[in-house]
Tab-separated table of C-alpha atoms and ligand atoms in Angstrom:
chain	number	residue	atom	x	y	z
E	1	MET	CA	18.825	12.203	7.674
E	2	GLU	CA	15.268	11.974	6.399
E	3	ASN	CA	14.223	14.954	4.260
E	4	PRO	CA	12.325	17.421	6.406
E	5	PHE	CA	9.847	18.133	3.610
E	6	THR	CA	8.569	16.281	0.584
E	7	PHE	CA	6.664	17.064	-2.573
E	8	GLY	CA	6.097	15.338	-5.881
E	9	LYS	CA	5.298	12.049	-4.216
E	10	ALA	CA	2.826	10.955	-1.587
E	11	ALA	CA	3.612	12.130	1.942
E	12	PHE	CA	4.076	9.412	4.538
E	13	GLY	CA	5.476	8.873	8.012
E	14	GLU	CA	6.814	12.030	9.626
E	15	GLN	CA	6.095	13.989	6.477
E	16	PHE	CA	2.385	13.356	6.730
E	17	THR	CA	0.437	15.781	8.893
E	18	ASP	CA	-3.091	16.330	10.136
E	19	ARG	CA	-6.004	14.767	8.275
E	20	GLU	CA	-7.092	13.109	11.508
E	21	GLN	CA	-10.816	13.375	10.840
E	22	ASP	CA	-10.333	12.479	7.188
E	23	THR	CA	-8.280	9.421	8.116
E	24	LYS	CA	-10.940	8.380	10.622
E	25	ARG	CA	-13.736	8.705	8.100
E	26	LEU	CA	-11.885	6.790	5.412
E	27	LEU	CA	-10.708	4.119	7.826
E	28	ALA	CA	-14.279	3.544	9.019
E	29	ASN	CA	-15.404	3.174	5.400
E	30	PHE	CA	-12.590	0.710	4.697
E	31	LYS	CA	-13.378	-1.348	7.779
E	32	HIS	CA	-17.115	-1.413	7.249
E	33	GLY	CA	-17.112	-2.026	3.549
E	34	ILE	CA	-18.550	1.335	2.518
E	35	ASN	CA	-17.673	2.593	-0.941
E	36	THR	CA	-15.970	5.982	-1.051
E	37	VAL	CA	-15.451	8.600	-3.711
E	38	LEU	CA	-12.744	11.050	-2.728
E	39	ILE	CA	-12.422	14.277	-4.699
E	40	SER	CA	-10.119	17.295	-4.499
E	41	PRO	CA	-8.039	19.404	-6.853
E	42	ARG	CA	-4.642	18.013	-7.754
E	43	ARG	CA	-1.927	17.804	-5.123
E	44	TRP	CA	-4.037	18.510	-2.096
E	45	GLY	CA	-3.374	15.080	-0.620
E	46	LYS	CA	-5.723	12.367	-1.864
E	47	THR	CA	-3.082	9.767	-2.663
E	48	SER	CA	-1.256	10.468	0.608
E	49	LEU	CA	-4.465	10.106	2.593
E	50	VAL	CA	-5.484	6.849	0.917
E	51	GLN	CA	-2.005	5.365	1.360
E	52	LYS	CA	-1.857	6.363	4.996
E	53	THR	CA	-5.329	4.962	5.673
E	54	ALA	CA	-4.493	1.785	3.772
E	55	SER	CA	-1.417	1.263	5.931
E	56	LEU	CA	-3.579	1.571	9.058
E	57	ALA	CA	-6.324	-0.670	7.727
E	58	ARG	CA	-4.267	-3.562	6.363
E	59	GLY	CA	-4.426	-6.747	8.373
E	60	ARG	CA	-5.004	-10.459	8.168
E	61	ARG	CA	-8.733	-10.051	7.621
E	62	LEU	CA	-8.626	-6.933	5.465
E	63	LYS	CA	-6.524	-6.497	2.334
E	64	ILE	CA	-6.164	-3.229	0.452
E	65	VAL	CA	-5.357	-3.124	-3.241
E	66	THR	CA	-4.306	0.182	-4.800
E	67	LEU	CA	-4.035	0.950	-8.481
E	68	ASP	CA	-3.711	4.046	-10.602
E	69	ALA	CA	-5.907	4.428	-13.665
E	70	PHE	CA	-3.947	7.458	-14.891
E	71	SER	CA	-2.254	5.673	-17.779
E	72	CYS	CA	-5.298	3.657	-18.870
E	73	ARG	CA	-6.596	4.838	-22.208
E	74	THR	CA	-9.096	2.056	-22.864
E	75	ALA	CA	-11.393	-0.211	-20.881
E	76	HIS	CA	-9.187	-3.116	-21.905
E	77	GLU	CA	-6.137	-1.479	-20.348
E	78	PHE	CA	-8.153	-0.860	-17.236
E	79	TYR	CA	-9.247	-4.500	-16.940
E	80	THR	CA	-5.695	-5.697	-17.423
E	81	LEU	CA	-4.334	-3.384	-14.741
E	82	PHE	CA	-7.203	-4.277	-12.440
E	83	ALA	CA	-6.648	-8.033	-12.771
E	84	THR	CA	-2.872	-7.734	-12.440
E	85	GLU	CA	-2.967	-5.647	-9.291
E	86	VAL	CA	-5.745	-7.624	-7.615
E	87	VAL	CA	-3.877	-10.875	-8.180
E	88	LYS	CA	-0.557	-9.410	-7.063
E	89	GLN	CA	-1.671	-7.486	-4.042
E	90	THR	CA	-3.847	-10.201	-2.539
E	91	ALA	CA	-1.016	-12.709	-2.517
E	92	GLY	CA	2.013	-12.840	-0.293
E	93	LYS	CA	4.668	-14.439	-2.461
E	94	TRP	CA	5.046	-14.408	-6.196
E	95	GLN	CA	4.478	-18.158	-6.388
E	96	GLU	CA	1.089	-17.442	-4.888
E	97	TRP	CA	0.424	-14.836	-7.579
E	98	MET	CA	0.911	-17.513	-10.167
E	99	GLU	CA	-1.446	-19.869	-8.360
E	100	ASN	CA	-4.037	-17.143	-8.004
E	101	ALA	CA	-3.817	-16.136	-11.621
E	102	LYS	CA	-4.286	-19.726	-12.758
E	103	LYS	CA	-7.006	-20.518	-10.278
E	104	PHE	CA	-9.157	-17.425	-10.504
E	105	LEU	CA	-8.688	-16.437	-14.099
E	106	ALA	CA	-8.759	-19.893	-15.645
E	107	SER	CA	-10.926	-19.178	-18.649
E	108	LEU	CA	-9.039	-15.993	-19.459
E	109	VAL	CA	-5.888	-17.678	-20.634
E	110	PRO	CA	-3.593	-15.387	-18.715
E	111	LYS	CA	-0.171	-14.966	-20.197
E	112	ILE	CA	2.161	-14.459	-17.305
E	113	SER	CA	5.617	-13.079	-17.721
E	114	ILE	CA	8.175	-12.805	-15.008
E	115	GLY	CA	11.382	-10.826	-15.339
E	116	ALA	CA	14.684	-11.106	-13.544
E	117	ASP	CA	13.172	-9.710	-10.387
E	118	PRO	CA	9.827	-11.462	-9.895
E	119	VAL	CA	8.748	-9.015	-7.232
E	120	ARG	CA	8.929	-6.053	-9.563
E	121	ASP	CA	8.828	-7.458	-13.082
E	122	PHE	CA	5.618	-9.365	-13.112
E	123	SER	CA	2.876	-8.896	-15.607
E	124	ILE	CA	-0.200	-10.658	-16.804
E	125	THR	CA	-1.853	-10.150	-20.126
E	126	PHE	CA	-5.100	-11.723	-21.192
E	127	ASP	CA	-6.558	-13.214	-24.252
E	128	PHE	CA	-9.797	-11.293	-24.604
E	129	SER	CA	-11.186	-13.261	-27.521
E	130	ASP	CA	-14.377	-14.042	-25.615
E	131	LYS	CA	-14.833	-10.523	-24.335
E	132	LYS	CA	-18.012	-10.883	-22.322
E	133	LEU	CA	-16.895	-13.769	-20.223
E	134	SER	CA	-13.480	-12.229	-19.657
E	135	VAL	CA	-14.764	-8.921	-18.383
E	136	ASP	CA	-17.061	-10.616	-15.908
E	137	GLU	CA	-14.253	-12.796	-14.788
E	138	VAL	CA	-12.004	-9.812	-14.151
E	139	LEU	CA	-14.619	-7.789	-12.335
E	140	THR	CA	-15.750	-10.623	-10.092
E	141	LEU	CA	-12.144	-11.512	-9.291
E	142	PRO	CA	-11.915	-9.589	-5.982
E	143	GLN	CA	-15.026	-11.214	-4.517
E	144	ARG	CA	-13.979	-14.694	-5.611
E	145	ILE	CA	-10.571	-14.238	-4.005
E	146	ALA	CA	-12.121	-12.751	-0.853
E	147	THR	CA	-14.540	-15.679	-0.504
E	148	GLU	CA	-11.875	-18.307	-1.083
E	149	LYS	CA	-9.333	-16.771	1.269
E	150	GLY	CA	-11.711	-15.550	3.924
E	151	PHE	CA	-10.779	-11.873	4.021
E	152	LYS	CA	-12.374	-8.602	3.063
E	153	LEU	CA	-11.013	-6.382	0.345
E	154	VAL	CA	-10.889	-2.690	-0.463
E	155	ILE	CA	-9.918	-1.748	-4.002
E	156	CYS	CA	-8.586	1.821	-4.264
E	157	ILE	CA	-8.504	3.294	-7.748
E	158	ASP	CA	-6.576	6.551	-8.194
E	159	GLU	CA	-7.284	9.046	-11.010
E	160	PHE	CA	-10.646	7.420	-11.568
E	161	GLN	CA	-11.863	10.344	-13.712
E	162	GLN	CA	-9.848	8.670	-16.457
E	163	VAL	CA	-12.721	6.233	-17.083
E	164	ALA	CA	-14.827	9.097	-18.398
E	165	GLU	CA	-12.401	9.250	-21.345
E	166	PHE	CA	-12.984	5.674	-22.470
E	167	ASP	CA	-15.052	4.927	-25.556
E	168	GLU	CA	-18.601	4.107	-24.557
E	169	HIS	CA	-17.792	5.014	-21.015
E	170	LEU	CA	-21.390	4.963	-19.845
E	171	SER	CA	-21.862	1.306	-20.642
E	172	PHE	CA	-18.440	0.637	-19.095
E	173	GLN	CA	-19.554	2.314	-15.882
E	174	LYS	CA	-22.864	0.443	-15.919
E	175	LYS	CA	-20.929	-2.781	-16.191
E	176	LEU	CA	-18.700	-1.931	-13.231
E	177	ARG	CA	-21.574	-0.860	-11.065
E	178	SER	CA	-23.741	-3.879	-11.893
E	179	VAL	CA	-20.975	-6.297	-10.877
E	180	TRP	CA	-19.517	-4.317	-7.990
E	181	GLN	CA	-22.790	-3.850	-6.170
E	182	LEU	CA	-23.127	-7.603	-5.766
E	183	GLN	CA	-19.906	-8.023	-3.802
E	184	PRO	CA	-20.505	-8.344	-0.049
E	185	ASP	CA	-16.834	-8.589	0.903
E	186	VAL	CA	-15.363	-5.989	-1.431
E	187	SER	CA	-15.649	-2.223	-1.317
E	188	TYR	CA	-14.205	0.442	-3.559
E	189	CYS	CA	-12.462	3.726	-2.943
E	190	LEU	CA	-12.429	5.747	-6.148
E	191	TYR	CA	-10.558	9.029	-6.191
E	192	GLY	CA	-9.324	11.694	-8.501
E	193	SER	CA	-9.050	15.348	-9.251
E	194	LYS	CA	-11.417	16.451	-11.969
E	195	LYS	CA	-14.197	17.512	-9.675
E	196	HIS	CA	-16.720	18.374	-12.367
E	197	ILE	CA	-16.256	15.003	-14.045
E	198	LEU	CA	-16.260	12.950	-10.861
E	199	ALA	CA	-19.150	14.836	-9.297
E	200	ASN	CA	-21.030	14.141	-12.513
E	201	LEU	CA	-20.301	10.433	-12.378
E	202	PHE	CA	-21.392	10.033	-8.795
E	203	SER	CA	-23.998	12.656	-7.990
E	204	ARG	CA	-26.263	12.623	-11.012
E	205	GLN	CA	-29.359	10.546	-10.854
E	206	SER	CA	-29.049	9.544	-14.478
E	207	MET	CA	-25.514	8.160	-14.070
E	208	PRO	CA	-24.677	4.528	-13.292
E	209	PHE	CA	-22.725	5.347	-10.146
E	210	TYR	CA	-25.466	7.447	-8.559
E	211	LYS	CA	-25.702	6.706	-4.805
E	212	PHE	CA	-22.872	4.209	-5.023
E	213	SER	CA	-20.767	5.706	-2.303
E	214	ASP	CA	-19.899	8.176	0.391
E	215	VAL	CA	-18.855	11.214	-1.683
E	216	PHE	CA	-16.033	12.919	0.143
E	217	PHE	CA	-14.674	16.323	-0.886
E	218	LEU	CA	-11.225	16.652	0.651
E	219	GLN	CA	-10.454	20.086	2.124
E	220	LYS	CA	-7.166	21.896	2.603
E	221	ILE	CA	-5.046	21.359	5.699
E	222	PRO	CA	-5.572	24.418	7.945
E	223	THR	CA	-2.814	26.876	8.899
E	224	SER	CA	-3.271	25.923	12.568
E	225	ASN	CA	-1.928	22.516	11.644
E	226	TRP	CA	0.679	23.456	9.062
E	227	VAL	CA	2.459	25.956	11.349
E	228	PRO	CA	3.400	23.519	14.147
E	229	PHE	CA	4.264	20.915	11.496
E	230	ILE	CA	6.671	23.265	9.705
E	231	CYS	CA	8.256	24.485	12.958
E	232	LYS	CA	8.745	20.918	14.175
E	233	ARG	CA	10.345	19.777	10.926
E	234	PHE	CA	12.848	22.658	11.161
E	235	GLN	CA	13.571	21.869	14.812
E	236	ALA	CA	14.133	18.191	14.076
E	237	THR	CA	16.948	19.245	11.742
E	238	ARG	CA	18.406	21.853	14.119
E	239	LYS	CA	17.129	24.874	12.250
E	240	LYS	CA	14.701	27.520	13.357
E	241	ILE	CA	11.701	29.202	11.798
E	242	SER	CA	9.318	31.603	13.541
E	243	GLU	CA	5.603	30.863	13.620
E	244	LYS	CA	5.085	34.114	11.758
E	245	ILE	CA	7.175	33.058	8.775
E	246	ALA	CA	5.682	29.553	8.838
E	247	GLU	CA	2.295	31.229	8.601
E	248	LYS	CA	3.510	33.305	5.668
E	249	ILE	CA	4.473	30.114	3.848
E	250	CYS	CA	0.869	28.922	4.182
E	251	ASP	CA	-0.613	32.276	3.149
E	252	THR	CA	1.612	32.636	0.091
E	253	VAL	CA	0.478	29.317	-1.353
E	254	GLU	CA	-3.064	29.421	0.063
E	255	ASN	CA	-2.454	26.243	2.081
E	256	HIS	CA	-2.052	24.150	-1.065
E	257	SER	CA	-0.447	20.995	0.382
E	258	SER	CA	2.213	20.375	-2.207
E	259	TYR	CA	3.280	24.014	-2.383
E	260	VAL	CA	3.419	24.365	1.399
E	261	GLN	CA	5.914	21.521	1.399
E	262	GLN	CA	7.834	22.880	-1.594
E	263	LEU	CA	8.105	26.404	-0.229
E	264	ALA	CA	9.045	25.085	3.206
E	265	TRP	CA	11.708	22.941	1.548
E	266	ILE	CA	13.209	25.836	-0.414
E	267	THR	CA	13.186	28.021	2.694
E	268	TRP	CA	14.790	25.234	4.724
E	269	SER	CA	17.516	24.579	2.194
E	270	GLY	CA	18.383	28.292	2.015
E	271	THR	CA	18.784	28.494	5.786
E	272	ALA	CA	21.915	27.766	7.788
E	273	LYS	CA	20.396	28.237	11.248
E	274	THR	CA	17.468	30.639	11.475
E	275	VAL	CA	15.054	31.758	8.760
E	276	THR	CA	15.075	35.517	8.190
E	277	PRO	CA	12.450	37.519	6.262
E	278	GLY	CA	15.045	37.934	3.492
E	279	ILE	CA	15.567	34.185	3.166
E	280	PHE	CA	11.815	33.683	2.971
E	281	GLU	CA	11.425	36.341	0.252
E	282	SER	CA	14.146	34.707	-1.845
E	283	ALA	CA	12.466	31.345	-1.365
E	284	VAL	CA	9.223	32.715	-2.837
E	285	VAL	CA	11.123	33.991	-5.872
E	286	ALA	CA	12.818	30.610	-6.238
E	287	LEU	CA	9.464	28.840	-5.977
E	288	LEU	CA	8.129	30.918	-8.880
E	289	ASN	CA	11.266	30.310	-10.919
E	290	GLN	CA	11.291	26.591	-10.302
E	291	ASN	CA	7.744	26.294	-11.601
E	292	ALA	CA	7.991	28.824	-14.428
E	293	MET	CA	8.554	26.229	-17.157
E	294	LEU	CA	5.378	24.455	-16.162
E	295	TYR	CA	3.366	27.674	-16.146
E	296	LEU	CA	4.748	28.702	-19.523
E	297	ARG	CA	3.513	25.423	-20.870
E	298	TYR	CA	0.046	26.049	-19.413
E	299	VAL	CA	-0.069	29.457	-21.041
E	300	GLU	CA	1.175	28.261	-24.427
E	301	GLU	CA	-1.788	25.943	-24.665
E	302	LEU	CA	-4.365	28.673	-24.081
E	303	SER	CA	-6.380	30.669	-26.589
E	304	ALA	CA	-6.520	34.468	-26.417
E	305	TYR	CA	-10.009	34.276	-24.931
E	306	GLN	CA	-8.856	31.830	-22.280
E	307	LEU	CA	-5.964	34.123	-21.350
E	308	ASN	CA	-8.356	37.046	-21.081
E	309	PHE	CA	-10.585	35.041	-18.817
E	310	LEU	CA	-7.678	34.156	-16.508
E	311	GLN	CA	-6.673	37.794	-16.538
E	312	ALA	CA	-10.094	38.745	-15.191
E	313	ILE	CA	-9.769	36.224	-12.359
E	314	ALA	CA	-6.234	37.372	-11.614
E	315	ASP	CA	-7.641	40.890	-11.267
E	316	GLY	CA	-10.149	39.686	-8.699
E	317	VAL	CA	-13.269	39.043	-10.795
E	318	HIS	CA	-14.721	35.775	-9.513
E	319	SER	CA	-18.312	35.816	-10.728
E	320	GLU	CA	-20.731	37.631	-13.035
E	321	PHE	CA	-18.396	37.442	-16.001
E	322	THR	CA	-21.291	37.959	-18.365
E	323	LYS	CA	-21.987	41.508	-17.188
E	324	THR	CA	-21.567	43.790	-20.171
E	325	ALA	CA	-18.802	45.840	-18.554
E	326	ILE	CA	-16.750	42.713	-17.762
E	327	LEU	CA	-17.331	41.149	-21.172
E	328	GLN	CA	-16.044	44.327	-22.733
E	329	GLN	CA	-13.189	45.123	-20.387
E	330	TYR	CA	-11.683	41.662	-20.738
E	331	GLN	CA	-12.810	40.987	-24.282
E	332	LEU	CA	-14.562	37.765	-23.420
E	333	GLY	CA	-16.962	37.697	-26.365
E	334	THR	CA	-20.510	36.561	-25.674
E	335	ALA	CA	-22.135	35.001	-22.621
E	336	ALA	CA	-22.161	31.689	-24.475
E	337	ASN	CA	-18.438	32.058	-24.993
E	338	VAL	CA	-17.911	32.582	-21.249
E	339	LYS	CA	-19.649	29.288	-20.591
E	340	ARG	CA	-17.323	27.524	-23.015
E	341	LEU	CA	-14.273	29.227	-21.487
E	342	LYS	CA	-15.236	28.038	-18.027
E	343	GLU	CA	-15.699	24.488	-19.231
E	344	ALA	CA	-12.426	24.411	-21.120
E	345	LEU	CA	-10.369	25.878	-18.267
E	346	GLU	CA	-12.035	23.630	-15.728
E	347	ASN	CA	-11.242	20.664	-17.909
E	348	LYS	CA	-7.591	21.736	-18.048
E	349	GLU	CA	-7.762	21.893	-14.234
E	350	LEU	CA	-6.631	25.520	-14.278
E	351	ILE	CA	-9.718	26.862	-12.548
E	352	ASP	CA	-12.030	25.575	-9.869
E	353	ILE	CA	-15.680	26.591	-9.616
E	354	ASN	CA	-17.409	26.487	-6.241
E	355	ASP	CA	-20.935	27.829	-5.885
E	356	LYS	CA	-20.438	29.806	-9.082
E	357	ILE	CA	-17.283	31.429	-7.694
E	358	VAL	CA	-14.407	30.948	-10.097
E	359	ALA	CA	-10.807	30.859	-8.863
E	360	PHE	CA	-7.365	29.737	-9.990
E	361	ASN	CA	-6.758	26.148	-9.094
E	362	ASP	CA	-3.066	26.681	-8.629
E	363	PRO	CA	-2.198	29.561	-6.262
E	364	VAL	CA	1.411	29.832	-7.408
E	365	PHE	CA	0.376	29.874	-11.063
E	366	ARG	CA	-1.903	32.766	-10.090
E	367	LEU	CA	1.047	34.684	-8.603
E	368	TRP	CA	3.207	33.972	-11.628
E	369	PHE	CA	0.400	34.897	-14.012
E	370	LYS	CA	-0.088	38.264	-12.315
E	371	ASP	CA	3.633	39.020	-12.541
E	372	ASN	CA	4.323	37.740	-16.021
E	373	ILE	CA	1.311	37.998	-18.261
E	374	LYS	CA	0.813	41.414	-19.768
E	375	ARG	CA	-2.433	43.127	-18.939
E	376	ILE	CA	-4.835	43.742	-21.753
A	401	ADP	N1	-1.290	14.984	4.932
A	401	ADP	C1	-0.237	15.617	4.372
A	401	ADP	N2	0.772	16.086	5.146
A	401	ADP	C2	1.807	16.740	4.596
A	401	ADP	N3	1.944	16.962	3.291
A	401	ADP	C3	0.978	16.527	2.454
A	401	ADP	C4	-0.159	15.824	2.957
A	401	ADP	N4	-0.938	15.517	1.912
A	401	ADP	C5	-0.324	15.991	0.820
A	401	ADP	N5	0.846	16.598	1.132
A	401	ADP	C6	1.768	17.269	0.178
A	401	ADP	O1	1.092	17.424	-1.057
A	401	ADP	C7	1.736	16.684	-2.089
A	401	ADP	C8	0.703	16.076	-2.990
A	401	ADP	O2	0.004	15.074	-2.288
A	401	ADP	P1	-0.789	13.908	-3.029
A	401	ADP	O3	-1.270	13.004	-1.970
A	401	ADP	O4	0.034	13.336	-4.121
A	401	ADP	O5	-2.005	14.742	-3.657
A	401	ADP	P2	-3.112	14.311	-4.716
A	401	ADP	O6	-3.179	12.825	-4.736
A	401	ADP	O7	-4.363	14.955	-4.213
A	401	ADP	O8	-2.695	14.889	-6.032
A	401	ADP	C9	2.629	15.681	-1.375
A	401	ADP	O9	3.762	15.392	-2.152
A	401	ADP	C10	3.006	16.453	-0.126
A	401	ADP	O10	4.037	17.362	-0.434
A	402	MG	MG1	-2.832	11.650	-6.427
């Protein structure tokens, strides 16, 4: 039997719910060659949405390439991944990958290695001795393939905020933009979680990617959709949950996609036939326990000031941290210090700031923090 719920990897098939408008918007962008930047906090559903849309969009005339920049530490690593995935994912058989690599990357001297299983163990490395030429050759690769083969291409790059970590990242971005904007048959879907970094890259007039794309802030899936989804998944496996408890699952984790699935899963696995309030309560405790190691690690990495700041938010302070009474009560230091605290915690993706309102990014970490971190 298929698992009724999933977390920790992208949701697909029966495990994917809602996002109808989002899918429509992204699909239209894919089909019409409009660049997209998709932003949301971690684990709300970006990767799932892009994969689902890609599966709907793929066809003879439209190819979708997906790659994940998460592990790229340098521009060189990025170019290598980019070239490898474009070559691989635009070809049907591995023999065709080889042909493509030779044909389209001729002056790059690709070194191709194939393992025991050519479908999985296939890698290309490049000799970057003539850097300038090579970079252009990699970045123009999608358009050259699209022209030759007569299809359109969408290149989806996950965890794109990673590029802001590269050395000389501004000139890197300028390079990408200058080449990418000249590609009539290729569009890009760039997505990731560090909102402040990504919004900076794409919404600031002074930045290379200004006005490059449709900037799309993904929202949470509403309770009105989660509840029937949860009830149906229980039913499909001959178990029962009331709408009221399904709603409580959503409320407890503030509709955070991954946690809705995780809490539903724990509740489901603790249930023989019908969920009772007691089973649900134990599931919440188990959810906190299962994540406690992770939260301990978050806390260990924080300074005393940062902990104090989180304490204030946990107590319900969401703005005006620089008021004298708040600065004193939570020992936050100076107003300048508050600014630094916000930046640091936002960078660690522990808080999210919307219209100057500061909140925990992770609703279950917030619950755990309230229960486990001693008040000052
Ligand atoms: N449309 C969806 N329907 C059901 N569950 C979802 C959906 N989107 C996300 N999830 C849940 O959230 C988790 C994280 O999703 P993911 O797409 O990896 O998020 P992100 O890429 O934003 O970090 C998934 O493992 C799944 O449990
Ligand atoms: Mg993701």
